[in-house]
Short mmCIF file of C-alpha atoms in Angstrom, two decimals:
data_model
loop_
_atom_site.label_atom_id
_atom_site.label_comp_id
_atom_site.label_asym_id
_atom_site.label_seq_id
_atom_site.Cartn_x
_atom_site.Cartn_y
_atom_site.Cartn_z
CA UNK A 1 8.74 20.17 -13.16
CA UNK A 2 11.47 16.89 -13.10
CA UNK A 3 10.08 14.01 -11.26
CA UNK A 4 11.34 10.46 -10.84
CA UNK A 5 9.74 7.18 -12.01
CA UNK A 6 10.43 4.52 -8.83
CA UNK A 7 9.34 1.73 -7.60
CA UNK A 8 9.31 -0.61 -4.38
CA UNK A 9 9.14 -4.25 -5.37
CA UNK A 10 7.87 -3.54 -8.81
CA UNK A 11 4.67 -1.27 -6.90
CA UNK A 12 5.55 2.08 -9.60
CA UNK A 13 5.30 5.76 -8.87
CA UNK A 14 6.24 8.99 -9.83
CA UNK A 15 7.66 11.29 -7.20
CA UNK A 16 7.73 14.93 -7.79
CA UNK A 17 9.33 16.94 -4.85
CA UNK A 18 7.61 20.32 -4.56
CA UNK A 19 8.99 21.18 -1.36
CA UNK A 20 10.17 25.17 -1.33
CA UNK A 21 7.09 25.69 -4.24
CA UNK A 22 3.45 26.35 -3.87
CA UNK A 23 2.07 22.86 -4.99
CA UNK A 24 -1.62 21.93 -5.53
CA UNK A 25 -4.18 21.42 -3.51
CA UNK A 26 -5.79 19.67 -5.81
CA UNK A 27 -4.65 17.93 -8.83
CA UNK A 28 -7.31 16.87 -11.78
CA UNK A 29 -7.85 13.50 -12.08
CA UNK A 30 -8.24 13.25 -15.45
CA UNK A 31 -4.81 14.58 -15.45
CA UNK A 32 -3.17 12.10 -13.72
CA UNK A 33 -5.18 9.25 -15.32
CA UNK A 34 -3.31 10.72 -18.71
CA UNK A 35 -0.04 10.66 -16.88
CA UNK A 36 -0.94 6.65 -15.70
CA UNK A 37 -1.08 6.02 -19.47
CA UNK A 38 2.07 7.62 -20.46
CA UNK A 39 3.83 6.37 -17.38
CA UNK A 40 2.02 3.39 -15.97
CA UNK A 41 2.32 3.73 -11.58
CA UNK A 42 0.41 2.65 -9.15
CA UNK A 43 0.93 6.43 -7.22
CA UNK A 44 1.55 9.89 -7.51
CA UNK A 45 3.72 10.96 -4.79
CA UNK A 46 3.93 14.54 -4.18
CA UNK A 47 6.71 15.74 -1.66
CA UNK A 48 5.58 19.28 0.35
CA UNK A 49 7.05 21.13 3.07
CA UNK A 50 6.25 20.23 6.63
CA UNK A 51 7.00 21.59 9.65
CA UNK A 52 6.95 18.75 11.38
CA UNK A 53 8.76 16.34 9.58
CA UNK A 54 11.26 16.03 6.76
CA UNK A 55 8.49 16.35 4.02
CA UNK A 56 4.63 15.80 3.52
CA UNK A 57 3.64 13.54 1.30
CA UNK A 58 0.28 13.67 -0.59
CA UNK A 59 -0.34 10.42 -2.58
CA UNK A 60 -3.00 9.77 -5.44
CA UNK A 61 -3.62 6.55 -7.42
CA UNK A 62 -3.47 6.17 -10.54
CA UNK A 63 -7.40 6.62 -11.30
CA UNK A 64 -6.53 10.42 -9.61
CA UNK A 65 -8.43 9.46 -5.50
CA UNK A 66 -6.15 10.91 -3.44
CA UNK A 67 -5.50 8.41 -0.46
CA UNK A 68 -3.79 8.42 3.04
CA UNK A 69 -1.08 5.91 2.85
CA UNK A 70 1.15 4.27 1.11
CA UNK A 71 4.04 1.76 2.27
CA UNK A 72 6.09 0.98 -0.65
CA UNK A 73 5.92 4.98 -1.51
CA UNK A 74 6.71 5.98 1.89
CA UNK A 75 9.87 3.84 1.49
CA UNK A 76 11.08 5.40 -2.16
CA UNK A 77 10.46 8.89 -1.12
CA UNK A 78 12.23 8.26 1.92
CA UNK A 79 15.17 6.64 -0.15
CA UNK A 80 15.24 9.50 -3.18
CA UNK A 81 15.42 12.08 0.16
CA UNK A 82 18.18 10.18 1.97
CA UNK A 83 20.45 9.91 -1.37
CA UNK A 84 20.37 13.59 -1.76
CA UNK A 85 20.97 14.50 2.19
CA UNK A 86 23.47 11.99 2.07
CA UNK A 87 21.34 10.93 5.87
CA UNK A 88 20.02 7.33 6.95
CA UNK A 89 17.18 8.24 8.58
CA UNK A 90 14.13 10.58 7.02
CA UNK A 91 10.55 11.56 8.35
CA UNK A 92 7.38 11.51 6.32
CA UNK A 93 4.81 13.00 7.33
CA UNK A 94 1.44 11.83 5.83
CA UNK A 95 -2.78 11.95 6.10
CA UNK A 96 -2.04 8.61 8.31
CA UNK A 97 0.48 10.53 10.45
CA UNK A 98 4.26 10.48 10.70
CA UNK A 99 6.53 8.00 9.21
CA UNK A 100 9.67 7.20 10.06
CA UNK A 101 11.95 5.71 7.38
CA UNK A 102 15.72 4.23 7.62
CA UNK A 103 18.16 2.63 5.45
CA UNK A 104 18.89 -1.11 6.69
CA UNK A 105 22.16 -2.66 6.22
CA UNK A 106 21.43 -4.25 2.98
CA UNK A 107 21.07 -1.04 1.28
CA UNK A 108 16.96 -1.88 1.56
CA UNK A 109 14.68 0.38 3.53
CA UNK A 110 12.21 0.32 6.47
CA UNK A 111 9.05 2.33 6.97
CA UNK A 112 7.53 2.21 10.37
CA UNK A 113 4.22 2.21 9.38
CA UNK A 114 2.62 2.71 13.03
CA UNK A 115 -0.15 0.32 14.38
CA UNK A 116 -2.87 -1.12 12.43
CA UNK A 117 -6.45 0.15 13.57
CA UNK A 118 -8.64 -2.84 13.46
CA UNK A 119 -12.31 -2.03 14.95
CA UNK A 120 -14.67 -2.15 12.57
CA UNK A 121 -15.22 1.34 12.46
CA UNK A 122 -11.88 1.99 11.69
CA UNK A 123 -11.52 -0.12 8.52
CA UNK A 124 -14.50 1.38 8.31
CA UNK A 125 -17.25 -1.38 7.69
CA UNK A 126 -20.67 -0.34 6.60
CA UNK A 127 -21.66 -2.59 9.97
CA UNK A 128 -20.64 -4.10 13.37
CA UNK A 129 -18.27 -7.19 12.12
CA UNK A 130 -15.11 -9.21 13.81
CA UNK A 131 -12.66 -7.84 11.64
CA UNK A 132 -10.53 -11.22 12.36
CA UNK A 133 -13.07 -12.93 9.94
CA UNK A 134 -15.88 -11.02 8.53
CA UNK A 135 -18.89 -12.42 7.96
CA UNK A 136 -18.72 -11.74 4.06
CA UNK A 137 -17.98 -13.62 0.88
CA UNK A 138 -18.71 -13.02 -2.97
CA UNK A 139 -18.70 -15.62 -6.10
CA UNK A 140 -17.63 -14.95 -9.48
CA UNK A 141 -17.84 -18.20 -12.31
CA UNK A 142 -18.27 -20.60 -9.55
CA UNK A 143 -15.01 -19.70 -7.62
CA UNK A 144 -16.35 -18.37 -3.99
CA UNK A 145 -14.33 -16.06 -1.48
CA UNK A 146 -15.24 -15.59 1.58
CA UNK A 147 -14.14 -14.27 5.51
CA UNK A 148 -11.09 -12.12 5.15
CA UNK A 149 -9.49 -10.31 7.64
CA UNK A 150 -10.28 -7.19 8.11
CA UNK A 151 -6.83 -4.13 8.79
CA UNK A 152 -6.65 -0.39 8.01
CA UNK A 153 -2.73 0.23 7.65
CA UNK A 154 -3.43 4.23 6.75
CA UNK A 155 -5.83 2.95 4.09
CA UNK A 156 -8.54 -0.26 4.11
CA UNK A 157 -7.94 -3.38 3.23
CA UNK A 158 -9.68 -7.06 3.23
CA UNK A 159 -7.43 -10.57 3.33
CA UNK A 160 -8.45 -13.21 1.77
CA UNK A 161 -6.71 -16.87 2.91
CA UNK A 162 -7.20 -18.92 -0.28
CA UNK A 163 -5.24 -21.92 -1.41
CA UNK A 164 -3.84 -21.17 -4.86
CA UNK A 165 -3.42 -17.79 -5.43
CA UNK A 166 -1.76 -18.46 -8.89
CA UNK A 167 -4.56 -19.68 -10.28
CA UNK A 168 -7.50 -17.40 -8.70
CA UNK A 169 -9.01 -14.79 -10.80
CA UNK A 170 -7.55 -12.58 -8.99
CA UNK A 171 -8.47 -9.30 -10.93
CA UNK A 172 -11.95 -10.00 -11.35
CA UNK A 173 -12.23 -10.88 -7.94
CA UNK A 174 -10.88 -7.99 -6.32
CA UNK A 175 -12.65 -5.50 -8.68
CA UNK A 176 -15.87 -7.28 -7.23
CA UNK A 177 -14.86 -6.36 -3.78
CA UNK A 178 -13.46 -3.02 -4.01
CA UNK A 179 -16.92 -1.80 -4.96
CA UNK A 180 -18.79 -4.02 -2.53
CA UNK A 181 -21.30 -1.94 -0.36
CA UNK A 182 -19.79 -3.56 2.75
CA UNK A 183 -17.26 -1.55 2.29
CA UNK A 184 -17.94 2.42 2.37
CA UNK A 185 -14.76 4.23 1.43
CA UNK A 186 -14.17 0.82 -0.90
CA UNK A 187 -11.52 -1.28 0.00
CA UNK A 188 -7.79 -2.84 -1.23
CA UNK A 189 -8.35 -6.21 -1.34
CA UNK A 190 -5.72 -8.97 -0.93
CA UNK A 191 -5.28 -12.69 -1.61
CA UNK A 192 -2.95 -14.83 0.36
CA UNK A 193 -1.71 -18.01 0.27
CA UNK A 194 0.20 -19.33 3.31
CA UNK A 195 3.04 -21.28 2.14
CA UNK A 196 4.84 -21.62 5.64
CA UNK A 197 4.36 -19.80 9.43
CA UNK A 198 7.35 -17.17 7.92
CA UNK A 199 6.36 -16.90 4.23
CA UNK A 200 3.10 -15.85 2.37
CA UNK A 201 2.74 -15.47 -1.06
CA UNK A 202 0.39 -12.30 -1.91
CA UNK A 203 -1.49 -10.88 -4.44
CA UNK A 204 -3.06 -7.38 -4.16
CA UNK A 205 -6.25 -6.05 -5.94
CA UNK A 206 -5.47 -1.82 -5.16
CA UNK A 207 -7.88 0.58 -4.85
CA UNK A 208 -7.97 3.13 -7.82
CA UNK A 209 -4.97 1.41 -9.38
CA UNK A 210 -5.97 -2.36 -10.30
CA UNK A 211 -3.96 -5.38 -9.91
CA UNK A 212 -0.39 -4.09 -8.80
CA UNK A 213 3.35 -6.01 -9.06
CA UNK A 214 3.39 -5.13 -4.99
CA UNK A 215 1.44 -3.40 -2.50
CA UNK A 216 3.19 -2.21 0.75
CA UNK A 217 -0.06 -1.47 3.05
CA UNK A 218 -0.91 -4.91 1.93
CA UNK A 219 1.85 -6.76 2.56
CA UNK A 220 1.49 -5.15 6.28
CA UNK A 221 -2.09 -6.18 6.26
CA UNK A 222 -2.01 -9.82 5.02
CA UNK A 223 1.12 -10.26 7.91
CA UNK A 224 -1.43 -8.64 10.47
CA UNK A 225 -4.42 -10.53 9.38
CA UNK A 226 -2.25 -13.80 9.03
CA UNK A 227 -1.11 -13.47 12.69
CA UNK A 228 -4.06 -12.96 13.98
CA UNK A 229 -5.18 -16.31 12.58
CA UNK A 230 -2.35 -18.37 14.06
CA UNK A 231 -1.51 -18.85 10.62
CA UNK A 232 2.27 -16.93 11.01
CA UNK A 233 4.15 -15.73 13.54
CA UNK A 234 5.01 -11.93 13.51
CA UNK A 235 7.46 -11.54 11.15
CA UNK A 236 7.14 -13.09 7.83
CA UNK A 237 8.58 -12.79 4.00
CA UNK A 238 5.71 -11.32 1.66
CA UNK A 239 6.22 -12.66 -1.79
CA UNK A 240 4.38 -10.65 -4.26
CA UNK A 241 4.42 -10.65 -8.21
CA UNK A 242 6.85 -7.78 -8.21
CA UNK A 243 9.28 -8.76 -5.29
CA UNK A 244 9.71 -9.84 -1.80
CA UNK A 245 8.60 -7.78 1.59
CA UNK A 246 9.53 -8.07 4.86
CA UNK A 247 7.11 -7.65 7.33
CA UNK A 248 7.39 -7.23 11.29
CA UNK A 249 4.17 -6.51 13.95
CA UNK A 250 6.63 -6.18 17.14
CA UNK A 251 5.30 -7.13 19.94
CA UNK A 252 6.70 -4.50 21.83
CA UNK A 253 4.60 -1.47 20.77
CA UNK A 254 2.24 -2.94 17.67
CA UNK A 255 3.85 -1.48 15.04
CA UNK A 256 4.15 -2.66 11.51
CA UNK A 257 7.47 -2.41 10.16
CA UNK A 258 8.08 -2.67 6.15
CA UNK A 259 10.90 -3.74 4.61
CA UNK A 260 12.19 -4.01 0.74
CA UNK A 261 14.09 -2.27 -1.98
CA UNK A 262 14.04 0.25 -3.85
CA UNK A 263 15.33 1.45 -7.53
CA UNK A 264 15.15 4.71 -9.68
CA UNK A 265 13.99 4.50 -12.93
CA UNK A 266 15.14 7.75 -14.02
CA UNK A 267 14.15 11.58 -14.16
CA UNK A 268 10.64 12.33 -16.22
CA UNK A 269 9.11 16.22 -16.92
CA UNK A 270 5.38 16.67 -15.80
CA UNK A 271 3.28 19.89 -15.22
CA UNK A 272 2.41 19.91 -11.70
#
């Protein structure tokens, strides 16, 4: 079938819209860790009907775990689905619940990504913890880690607040933690360096995919985990390798809203 090679602040997918088809229930791994080679992406997104929203969305990464969530995805399916309804407004619905998705006046687009579950048991930890600061660290070559911040944004992920994320191991690092026992389901694990209260620059070890341009979830998480430092306020600019994010935890209701562009690589054939 055609699908599309996107990506959301250089975080790289490929979308295949199987709405209107029988599609999958499964899909082998070892399949889609051939299609990562060919194509290197972060994702597979997988579009299916829903009656309940505009489209379901099953996403794997590229090591072929299917997973619950994904931000930047959420926002390039939404965009490939509004530029063929010619609409500005598009519901996903996902394994973390509905999305809601809408074109902002730049021409980017937002993903309501709902509120972040933060109890321990949520993340989920393998034990009671503050997920403001957990009481965990690892060392690789000397370099120690230690305390993130603790957010489950549809899938799990651990903040660390370090000082110079240029020059931090970063890969190493976060292969270290994804695998750590602490964490059960294994985790996403981020590196942040505040800069000022409204900017952060970030750098995202992803589960099943490696060290990635961007991470959407993650950019929600680091803003979340930030905040509830006192180290930002509630909106901030998430600079990652790959691009810029906006991020927003409104007050109002708790919900994380994502914010960034998007761009179309072009059509690709894959057996789904």
């Amino acid at each position: 079938m055609i699908a599309r090679l996107m990506n959301g602040a250089g975080n790289a997918f490929i979308l295949a819209d199987a709405r209107g088809r029988p599609s999958p229930t499964r899909i082998d791994a070892a399949r889609i860790r051939e299609w990562a080679q060919r194509w290197p992406f972060d994702q597979l997104l997988v579009l299916e009907t829903s009656g309940r929203a505009d489209a379901f969305m099953r996403i794997w990464n590229a090591d072929g775990d299917e997973v619950g969530a994904c931000g930047n995805g959420t926002r390039a399916a939404a965009w490939r689905m509004m530029e063929d309804s010619a609409r500005n407004r598009i519901a996903i619905d996902t394994a973390a619940g509905v999305l809601l998705a809408s074109r902002t006046p730049g021409q980017e687009v937002s993903v309501d990504m709902g509120v972040p579950r933060l109890d321990w048991s949520e993340i989920p930890l393998a034990r009671p913890m503050d997920t403001v600061s957990l009481d965990f660290h690892t060392e690789i070559d000397g370099i120690r880690i230690e305390n993130p911040g603790a957010v489950n944004m549809g899938n799990p992920h651990a903040v660390f607040f370090v000082r110079d994320v240029e020059n931090l191991p970063v890969a190493q690092l976060g292969r270290e933690v994804e695998f750590d026992p602490v964490f059960p389901e294994r985790v996403n694990a981020g590196f942040a360096q505040i800069l000022d209260p409204a900017h952060i620059r970030l750098r995202v070890w992803e589960r099943g995919a490696g060290l990635t341009p961007a991470c959407g979830t993650g950019a929600c998480a680091a803003l979340v985990a930030a905040h509830r430092r006192g180290l930002v306020g509630r909106r901030a600019s998430v600079m990652a390798d790959g691009g810029e994010l906006f991020v927003e935890w409104r007050e109002s209701d708790s919900h994380v809203i994502l914010t960034g562009p998007v761009e179309d690589q072009g059509e690709i054939e894959i057996d789904l």
